[in-house]
Each structure stands twice: as structure tokens, then as C-alpha cells.
């Protein structure tokens, strides 16, 4: 595989330079190390701030979703490596409008440790903070161990729901936190990988897989999935992913869901729409209505080929929050 880069050690910082240069109306780069992206206009006074963060290599997750109706700031680490404690502190300060700050991030050990430490440090200074972990990957743990699941593309729904609640006049930190938790509880995801990606600093594939193979349930960093075998037809792949999510969630006739069909990086929109074609028909046959379908690159893994499927079980409140206005270079509604 080939990459367009200069020095691998400068990969993330040069990417952040370019991101801010391309979208100066949306983003500014902050922090002692320059590893914080925040809203260009600064924190909104009187509004609950929302911060996230994680390793680079997943654009538009994480930094891409900073904007009105979404995140207020984000800290970023090296490729597939979590942000430092100092970067998490800087992001929280950048998001603080005086109404408290929600830490909203994926369920990974390093991110948990560093965001928790940052929260404790700022709470000692008087900042009110809460934390919500996104744990939506059904392939990584069963329903009885939901708290052990990895956070994957379900992050996008959590950002959107929490961000919309935070934009409501007078919304409290408790209300924004409750909305984020409700979104996480209503979300389930599963992925399928066809090829690995290469981390610039190492120059090696994250895993090996034969040209005629696929792996169901693989994580976005190459974590082991459920099974590996010959590449299947698109309808079979979509059908198994949907079957696993419906079995896990119990979603059934008469319910409404939002569907996110996400490229892991290299898989083109054409193939995503082939998957969505089958999914929409299956859900219609099952009596499940689809609202606000999302198809595209929302949470990637460098140039990995593959896709993920996420279902968000909707009620009246969640659907209203999902449809609320939001804006960033990677989202418009």
C-alpha cells in the first residue's frame, strides 16, 4: 500500500494543520501540543460543553464532528493512539461555557483512563463534569457484558443526540448526559473487514487477510471478529449483519430506527448503497420503519476496506434530537 505523506512522525500534526486551514470558519487548533480542535467561535456561554477524543486515523471521527449541534471540542492522539491527559484537559477547558462539560467517547482503556484523570483534575478546580462511554459493537461482547463492548460508529448518534440536547435553551448537564446515555443504550453496531490498513508510523498492515477472505465483526483497529471465511455476496453480508443486530436489540415490527451504513475507509459509496438496498428491503419486510438513513464515511479506519452497520432504536424524543439542526464540514442537517 502507498500513502501520501511527508515524515510519518508529522502525519497527525500536518493533517490537523490542513483541516483547520481548509475550514477556518469551523475549527481552531488549541492546546499546549496543538492536539485540540475546538469551535472557531469559542465556547458558548451558558451552554453545556461536549468533548470527545481518541486516536487519529478515523476521520471524520473524532475531530470532524466539532460544530453547532455536535461537539464543542475534541482531543486527538497519534494514529490509533488515545490523546494524552493534558490534551483532554485542554479540550475540556476549550468547551467550557460555564454550564458543565460532558466527556463523550468510545470504550477504550487508554481513552477512559486519560479522560477520567482529566475530569478529576478539572473537578478539583470547580468544573462540573460527567462522562458517558459509547459501547455499541455487538461483536466485542454479548448483551450480558454490554459494558465491555467497544465504541465504534455508534459514536456518531451519541454526538448528534447529546449535541442537539445541549443546544436546547436552558438544558442542564444532567439532561445532556441523560440524552447521551439514552442514545448509547439505543444503539448497536457491527462491522465487516475486507482488507487491513497501514499505520504510518509503523509502515505495516494492522492485520493480514487473504485476498478472497472477509472477517465478520472485526473492530476498527483490527481487533478479532466473530468469524473469518470466503468473501460473500453483498446481500448475504448485509443480511447477517442485520440479523445479528436485530437479535441483539430485539427491534421488531412497529418500531422505528435510524440506519447508518458506514465505510471503514476504502469501500466506496456505490458498495454502501448496495448494502443499504438490501437492508431497507429487509427492514420493510420486518415492519420496521427507517427514519434519517445515513450512508457514507462517518467513522473510518484509514484505508481499510469494509463497512459497518449501526441501528439506532428511535422514540419521539430521540428522533426529534436526531433531526435537529447541526453543522460541521462533515455533517449538515
mmCIF file of C-alpha atoms in Angstrom, residues 80-328:
data_model
loop_
_atom_site.group_PDB
_atom_site.id
_atom_site.type_symbol
_atom_site.label_atom_id
_atom_site.label_comp_id
_atom_site.label_asym_id
_atom_site.label_seq_id
_atom_site.Cartn_x
_atom_site.Cartn_y
_atom_site.Cartn_z
ATOM 1 C CA UNK A 80 -4.871 4.578 16.735
ATOM 2 C CA UNK A 81 -3.448 6.004 19.992
ATOM 3 C CA UNK A 82 -5.518 7.927 22.503
ATOM 4 C CA UNK A 83 -4.959 11.575 23.440
ATOM 5 C CA UNK A 84 -2.858 12.490 26.442
ATOM 6 C CA UNK A 85 -4.275 13.641 29.771
ATOM 7 C CA UNK A 86 -3.054 17.167 29.057
ATOM 8 C CA UNK A 87 -4.823 17.225 25.692
ATOM 9 C CA UNK A 88 -8.054 16.021 27.326
ATOM 10 C CA UNK A 89 -7.752 18.810 29.919
ATOM 11 C CA UNK A 90 -7.173 21.393 27.188
ATOM 12 C CA UNK A 91 -10.204 20.151 25.237
ATOM 13 C CA UNK A 92 -12.444 20.354 28.283
ATOM 14 C CA UNK A 93 -11.306 23.892 29.017
ATOM 15 C CA UNK A 94 -11.934 24.858 25.391
ATOM 16 C CA UNK A 95 -15.513 23.515 25.645
ATOM 17 C CA UNK A 96 -16.382 25.080 28.992
ATOM 18 C CA UNK A 97 -19.109 27.691 28.739
ATOM 19 C CA UNK A 98 -19.853 27.656 32.455
ATOM 20 C CA UNK A 99 -22.671 25.084 32.448
ATOM 21 C CA UNK A 100 -20.531 21.964 32.839
ATOM 22 C CA UNK A 101 -18.811 19.628 30.387
ATOM 23 C CA UNK A 102 -19.803 16.144 29.206
ATOM 24 C CA UNK A 103 -16.979 13.761 28.263
ATOM 25 C CA UNK A 104 -18.374 11.534 25.497
ATOM 26 C CA UNK A 105 -16.023 8.953 23.988
ATOM 27 C CA UNK A 106 -15.540 5.338 22.951
ATOM 28 C CA UNK A 107 -14.988 2.478 25.365
ATOM 29 C CA UNK A 108 -11.211 2.017 25.067
ATOM 30 C CA UNK A 109 -8.863 1.643 28.027
ATOM 31 C CA UNK A 110 -6.454 4.492 27.307
ATOM 32 C CA UNK A 111 -9.223 6.950 26.480
ATOM 33 C CA UNK A 112 -11.114 6.048 29.653
ATOM 34 C CA UNK A 113 -8.059 6.457 31.860
ATOM 35 C CA UNK A 114 -6.933 9.783 30.417
ATOM 36 C CA UNK A 115 -10.367 11.403 30.189
ATOM 37 C CA UNK A 116 -11.190 10.265 33.735
ATOM 38 C CA UNK A 117 -7.938 11.747 35.034
ATOM 39 C CA UNK A 118 -8.619 14.988 33.168
ATOM 40 C CA UNK A 119 -12.116 15.130 34.628
ATOM 41 C CA UNK A 120 -10.841 14.622 38.157
ATOM 42 C CA UNK A 121 -8.241 17.360 37.726
ATOM 43 C CA UNK A 122 -10.768 19.906 36.468
ATOM 44 C CA UNK A 123 -13.387 18.962 39.038
ATOM 45 C CA UNK A 124 -10.816 19.890 41.680
ATOM 46 C CA UNK A 125 -10.724 23.332 40.027
ATOM 47 C CA UNK A 126 -14.507 23.631 40.256
ATOM 48 C CA UNK A 127 -15.628 22.486 36.804
ATOM 49 C CA UNK A 128 -18.737 20.270 36.809
ATOM 50 C CA UNK A 129 -18.226 17.246 34.542
ATOM 51 C CA UNK A 130 -19.873 13.957 33.643
ATOM 52 C CA UNK A 131 -18.802 11.030 31.480
ATOM 53 C CA UNK A 132 -20.624 8.728 29.037
ATOM 54 C CA UNK A 133 -18.908 5.805 27.304
ATOM 55 C CA UNK A 134 -20.098 4.620 23.903
ATOM 56 C CA UNK A 135 -20.087 0.805 23.766
ATOM 57 C CA UNK A 136 -22.056 -0.312 20.697
ATOM 58 C CA UNK A 137 -20.038 -3.070 18.971
ATOM 59 C CA UNK A 138 -22.084 -6.259 19.452
ATOM 60 C CA UNK A 139 -19.237 -8.429 18.138
ATOM 61 C CA UNK A 140 -16.948 -7.490 21.022
ATOM 62 C CA UNK A 141 -19.143 -8.735 23.910
ATOM 63 C CA UNK A 142 -22.573 -10.246 24.476
ATOM 64 C CA UNK A 143 -25.644 -8.423 25.813
ATOM 65 C CA UNK A 144 -24.897 -9.575 29.350
ATOM 66 C CA UNK A 145 -21.492 -7.842 29.154
ATOM 67 C CA UNK A 146 -22.580 -4.745 27.265
ATOM 68 C CA UNK A 147 -20.285 -2.504 29.325
ATOM 69 C CA UNK A 148 -17.282 -4.326 27.828
ATOM 70 C CA UNK A 149 -18.211 -3.552 24.237
ATOM 71 C CA UNK A 150 -16.031 -1.359 22.036
ATOM 72 C CA UNK A 151 -17.238 2.021 20.860
ATOM 73 C CA UNK A 152 -17.482 2.249 17.074
ATOM 74 C CA UNK A 153 -19.763 4.148 14.660
ATOM 75 C CA UNK A 154 -22.479 4.483 17.297
ATOM 76 C CA UNK A 155 -20.417 7.442 18.494
ATOM 77 C CA UNK A 156 -21.985 9.482 15.690
ATOM 78 C CA UNK A 157 -25.502 9.051 17.037
ATOM 79 C CA UNK A 158 -24.333 9.866 20.567
ATOM 80 C CA UNK A 159 -22.647 13.064 19.340
ATOM 81 C CA UNK A 160 -25.757 14.117 17.445
ATOM 82 C CA UNK A 161 -28.274 13.370 20.204
ATOM 83 C CA UNK A 162 -26.213 14.927 23.001
ATOM 84 C CA UNK A 163 -25.293 17.917 20.857
ATOM 85 C CA UNK A 164 -28.923 18.625 19.999
ATOM 86 C CA UNK A 165 -29.943 18.429 23.649
ATOM 87 C CA UNK A 166 -27.114 20.765 24.667
ATOM 88 C CA UNK A 167 -28.342 23.317 22.124
ATOM 89 C CA UNK A 168 -31.785 23.489 23.739
ATOM 90 C CA UNK A 169 -32.091 26.707 25.755
ATOM 91 C CA UNK A 170 -31.509 26.080 29.436
ATOM 92 C CA UNK A 171 -30.504 22.419 29.040
ATOM 93 C CA UNK A 172 -28.579 21.210 32.083
ATOM 94 C CA UNK A 173 -25.533 18.970 32.271
ATOM 95 C CA UNK A 174 -27.753 16.273 33.762
ATOM 96 C CA UNK A 175 -30.191 16.469 30.845
ATOM 97 C CA UNK A 176 -27.440 16.357 28.223
ATOM 98 C CA UNK A 177 -25.799 13.419 29.978
ATOM 99 C CA UNK A 178 -29.117 11.554 30.169
ATOM 100 C CA UNK A 179 -29.729 12.116 26.454
ATOM 101 C CA UNK A 180 -26.273 10.756 25.607
ATOM 102 C CA UNK A 181 -26.837 7.682 27.763
ATOM 103 C CA UNK A 182 -30.230 7.099 26.170
ATOM 104 C CA UNK A 183 -28.687 7.267 22.706
ATOM 105 C CA UNK A 184 -25.920 4.835 23.658
ATOM 106 C CA UNK A 185 -28.436 2.390 25.138
ATOM 107 C CA UNK A 186 -30.481 2.518 21.921
ATOM 108 C CA UNK A 187 -27.518 1.898 19.589
ATOM 109 C CA UNK A 188 -25.934 -1.292 18.267
ATOM 110 C CA UNK A 189 -23.263 -1.790 15.594
ATOM 111 C CA UNK A 190 -21.322 -4.489 13.776
ATOM 112 C CA UNK A 191 -18.577 -4.292 11.159
ATOM 113 C CA UNK A 192 -17.062 -6.403 8.418
ATOM 114 C CA UNK A 193 -13.462 -6.059 7.190
ATOM 115 C CA UNK A 194 -12.046 -6.975 3.786
ATOM 116 C CA UNK A 195 -8.507 -5.559 3.958
ATOM 117 C CA UNK A 196 -6.201 -4.062 6.606
ATOM 118 C CA UNK A 197 -4.811 -0.560 6.788
ATOM 119 C CA UNK A 198 -1.289 0.679 7.469
ATOM 120 C CA UNK A 199 -0.407 2.907 10.414
ATOM 121 C CA UNK A 200 2.060 5.498 9.048
ATOM 122 C CA UNK A 201 4.448 5.299 11.988
ATOM 123 C CA UNK A 202 4.862 1.521 11.688
ATOM 124 C CA UNK A 203 4.541 1.087 7.934
ATOM 125 C CA UNK A 204 2.972 -2.346 8.412
ATOM 126 C CA UNK A 205 -0.576 -3.689 7.889
ATOM 127 C CA UNK A 206 -2.626 -3.874 11.076
ATOM 128 C CA UNK A 207 -3.532 -7.494 10.295
ATOM 129 C CA UNK A 208 -3.288 -9.991 7.450
ATOM 130 C CA UNK A 209 -6.172 -11.476 5.485
ATOM 131 C CA UNK A 210 -6.275 -13.367 2.198
ATOM 132 C CA UNK A 211 -7.492 -11.622 -0.944
ATOM 133 C CA UNK A 212 -10.581 -13.845 -1.102
ATOM 134 C CA UNK A 213 -11.462 -13.579 2.619
ATOM 135 C CA UNK A 214 -13.559 -11.333 4.859
ATOM 136 C CA UNK A 215 -13.919 -11.123 8.634
ATOM 137 C CA UNK A 216 -17.279 -10.546 10.284
ATOM 138 C CA UNK A 217 -17.230 -8.475 13.471
ATOM 139 C CA UNK A 218 -13.681 -7.133 13.233
ATOM 140 C CA UNK A 219 -13.040 -3.923 15.191
ATOM 141 C CA UNK A 220 -11.884 -0.635 13.697
ATOM 142 C CA UNK A 221 -8.293 -1.207 14.864
ATOM 143 C CA UNK A 222 -8.175 -4.780 13.588
ATOM 144 C CA UNK A 223 -9.470 -6.394 16.789
ATOM 145 C CA UNK A 224 -10.561 -10.022 16.205
ATOM 146 C CA UNK A 225 -14.093 -10.572 14.951
ATOM 147 C CA UNK A 226 -16.592 -13.442 15.065
ATOM 148 C CA UNK A 227 -15.548 -15.487 12.056
ATOM 149 C CA UNK A 228 -13.263 -15.335 9.030
ATOM 150 C CA UNK A 229 -14.027 -17.044 5.750
ATOM 151 C CA UNK A 230 -14.548 -16.670 1.998
ATOM 152 C CA UNK A 231 -15.893 -13.331 0.771
ATOM 153 C CA UNK A 232 -19.678 -13.484 0.446
ATOM 154 C CA UNK A 233 -22.211 -11.683 -1.746
ATOM 155 C CA UNK A 234 -23.343 -8.233 -0.617
ATOM 156 C CA UNK A 235 -26.887 -9.367 0.252
ATOM 157 C CA UNK A 236 -25.522 -12.172 2.433
ATOM 158 C CA UNK A 237 -23.179 -9.786 4.250
ATOM 159 C CA UNK A 238 -25.925 -7.220 4.833
ATOM 160 C CA UNK A 239 -28.359 -9.938 5.910
ATOM 161 C CA UNK A 240 -26.050 -11.417 8.521
ATOM 162 C CA UNK A 241 -25.125 -8.022 9.934
ATOM 163 C CA UNK A 242 -28.794 -7.078 10.239
ATOM 164 C CA UNK A 243 -29.759 -10.439 11.720
ATOM 165 C CA UNK A 244 -27.125 -10.088 14.426
ATOM 166 C CA UNK A 245 -28.229 -6.565 15.340
ATOM 167 C CA UNK A 246 -31.938 -7.450 15.416
ATOM 168 C CA UNK A 247 -31.234 -10.500 17.580
ATOM 169 C CA UNK A 248 -29.148 -8.416 19.979
ATOM 170 C CA UNK A 249 -31.571 -5.490 20.261
ATOM 171 C CA UNK A 250 -34.952 -7.167 19.876
ATOM 172 C CA UNK A 251 -36.065 -4.478 17.424
ATOM 173 C CA UNK A 252 -39.236 -5.631 15.711
ATOM 174 C CA UNK A 253 -42.461 -4.855 13.888
ATOM 175 C CA UNK A 254 -43.951 -1.434 14.505
ATOM 176 C CA UNK A 255 -40.685 0.201 15.616
ATOM 177 C CA UNK A 256 -38.659 2.983 14.010
ATOM 178 C CA UNK A 257 -34.901 3.043 13.557
ATOM 179 C CA UNK A 258 -32.209 5.168 12.007
ATOM 180 C CA UNK A 259 -29.761 3.151 9.912
ATOM 181 C CA UNK A 260 -26.087 4.076 9.476
ATOM 182 C CA UNK A 261 -24.188 2.243 6.732
ATOM 183 C CA UNK A 262 -20.594 3.360 7.170
ATOM 184 C CA UNK A 263 -17.470 2.876 5.063
ATOM 185 C CA UNK A 264 -14.372 1.890 7.011
ATOM 186 C CA UNK A 265 -12.330 3.969 4.591
ATOM 187 C CA UNK A 266 -11.702 2.381 1.199
ATOM 188 C CA UNK A 267 -15.156 0.973 0.490
ATOM 189 C CA UNK A 268 -16.919 3.321 -1.978
ATOM 190 C CA UNK A 269 -20.398 4.782 -1.705
ATOM 191 C CA UNK A 270 -21.576 2.525 -4.532
ATOM 192 C CA UNK A 271 -20.995 -0.574 -2.410
ATOM 193 C CA UNK A 272 -22.542 1.054 0.651
ATOM 194 C CA UNK A 273 -25.725 1.720 -1.305
ATOM 195 C CA UNK A 274 -25.781 -1.898 -2.490
ATOM 196 C CA UNK A 275 -25.765 -2.887 1.193
ATOM 197 C CA UNK A 276 -28.433 -0.313 2.066
ATOM 198 C CA UNK A 277 -30.655 -1.568 -0.781
ATOM 199 C CA UNK A 278 -30.887 -4.965 0.877
ATOM 200 C CA UNK A 279 -31.154 -3.594 4.413
ATOM 201 C CA UNK A 280 -34.033 -1.252 3.556
ATOM 202 C CA UNK A 281 -35.992 -4.095 1.961
ATOM 203 C CA UNK A 282 -35.383 -6.441 4.862
ATOM 204 C CA UNK A 283 -36.465 -3.864 7.414
ATOM 205 C CA UNK A 284 -39.591 -3.008 5.427
ATOM 206 C CA UNK A 285 -40.488 -6.707 5.253
ATOM 207 C CA UNK A 286 -39.995 -6.930 9.035
ATOM 208 C CA UNK A 287 -42.348 -3.989 9.612
ATOM 209 C CA UNK A 288 -39.564 -1.711 10.878
ATOM 210 C CA UNK A 289 -39.699 1.874 9.610
ATOM 211 C CA UNK A 290 -36.477 3.729 8.743
ATOM 212 C CA UNK A 291 -36.036 7.409 9.567
ATOM 213 C CA UNK A 292 -32.970 9.537 8.777
ATOM 214 C CA UNK A 293 -30.861 6.909 6.975
ATOM 215 C CA UNK A 294 -27.143 7.722 6.864
ATOM 216 C CA UNK A 295 -24.885 6.252 4.185
ATOM 217 C CA UNK A 296 -21.250 7.294 3.778
ATOM 218 C CA UNK A 297 -17.936 7.726 5.579
ATOM 219 C CA UNK A 298 -18.713 8.583 9.197
ATOM 220 C CA UNK A 299 -16.167 6.569 11.229
ATOM 221 C CA UNK A 300 -13.255 5.178 9.241
ATOM 222 C CA UNK A 301 -10.105 3.170 9.829
ATOM 223 C CA UNK A 302 -7.577 4.748 7.473
ATOM 224 C CA UNK A 303 -7.768 2.881 4.147
ATOM 225 C CA UNK A 304 -9.367 -0.309 5.493
ATOM 226 C CA UNK A 305 -11.885 -1.831 3.084
ATOM 227 C CA UNK A 306 -15.108 -2.864 4.755
ATOM 228 C CA UNK A 307 -18.251 -1.441 6.269
ATOM 229 C CA UNK A 308 -20.208 -1.216 9.470
ATOM 230 C CA UNK A 309 -23.918 -1.197 10.192
ATOM 231 C CA UNK A 310 -25.445 0.715 13.094
ATOM 232 C CA UNK A 311 -29.075 0.786 14.224
ATOM 233 C CA UNK A 312 -30.471 3.481 16.485
ATOM 234 C CA UNK A 313 -33.816 2.499 18.008
ATOM 235 C CA UNK A 314 -35.951 5.624 17.914
ATOM 236 C CA UNK A 315 -38.660 7.077 20.078
ATOM 237 C CA UNK A 316 -40.230 10.508 19.721
ATOM 238 C CA UNK A 317 -37.517 12.255 21.754
ATOM 239 C CA UNK A 318 -34.544 10.620 20.039
ATOM 240 C CA UNK A 319 -35.947 11.208 16.570
ATOM 241 C CA UNK A 320 -36.553 14.895 17.313
ATOM 242 C CA UNK A 321 -32.986 15.278 18.573
ATOM 243 C CA UNK A 322 -31.604 13.398 15.574
ATOM 244 C CA UNK A 323 -33.470 15.694 13.179
ATOM 245 C CA UNK A 324 -32.422 18.890 14.984
ATOM 246 C CA UNK A 325 -30.099 21.263 13.081
ATOM 247 C CA UNK A 326 -26.359 20.626 13.243
ATOM 248 C CA UNK A 327 -23.459 21.804 11.157
ATOM 249 C CA UNK A 328 -19.812 20.946 10.583
#
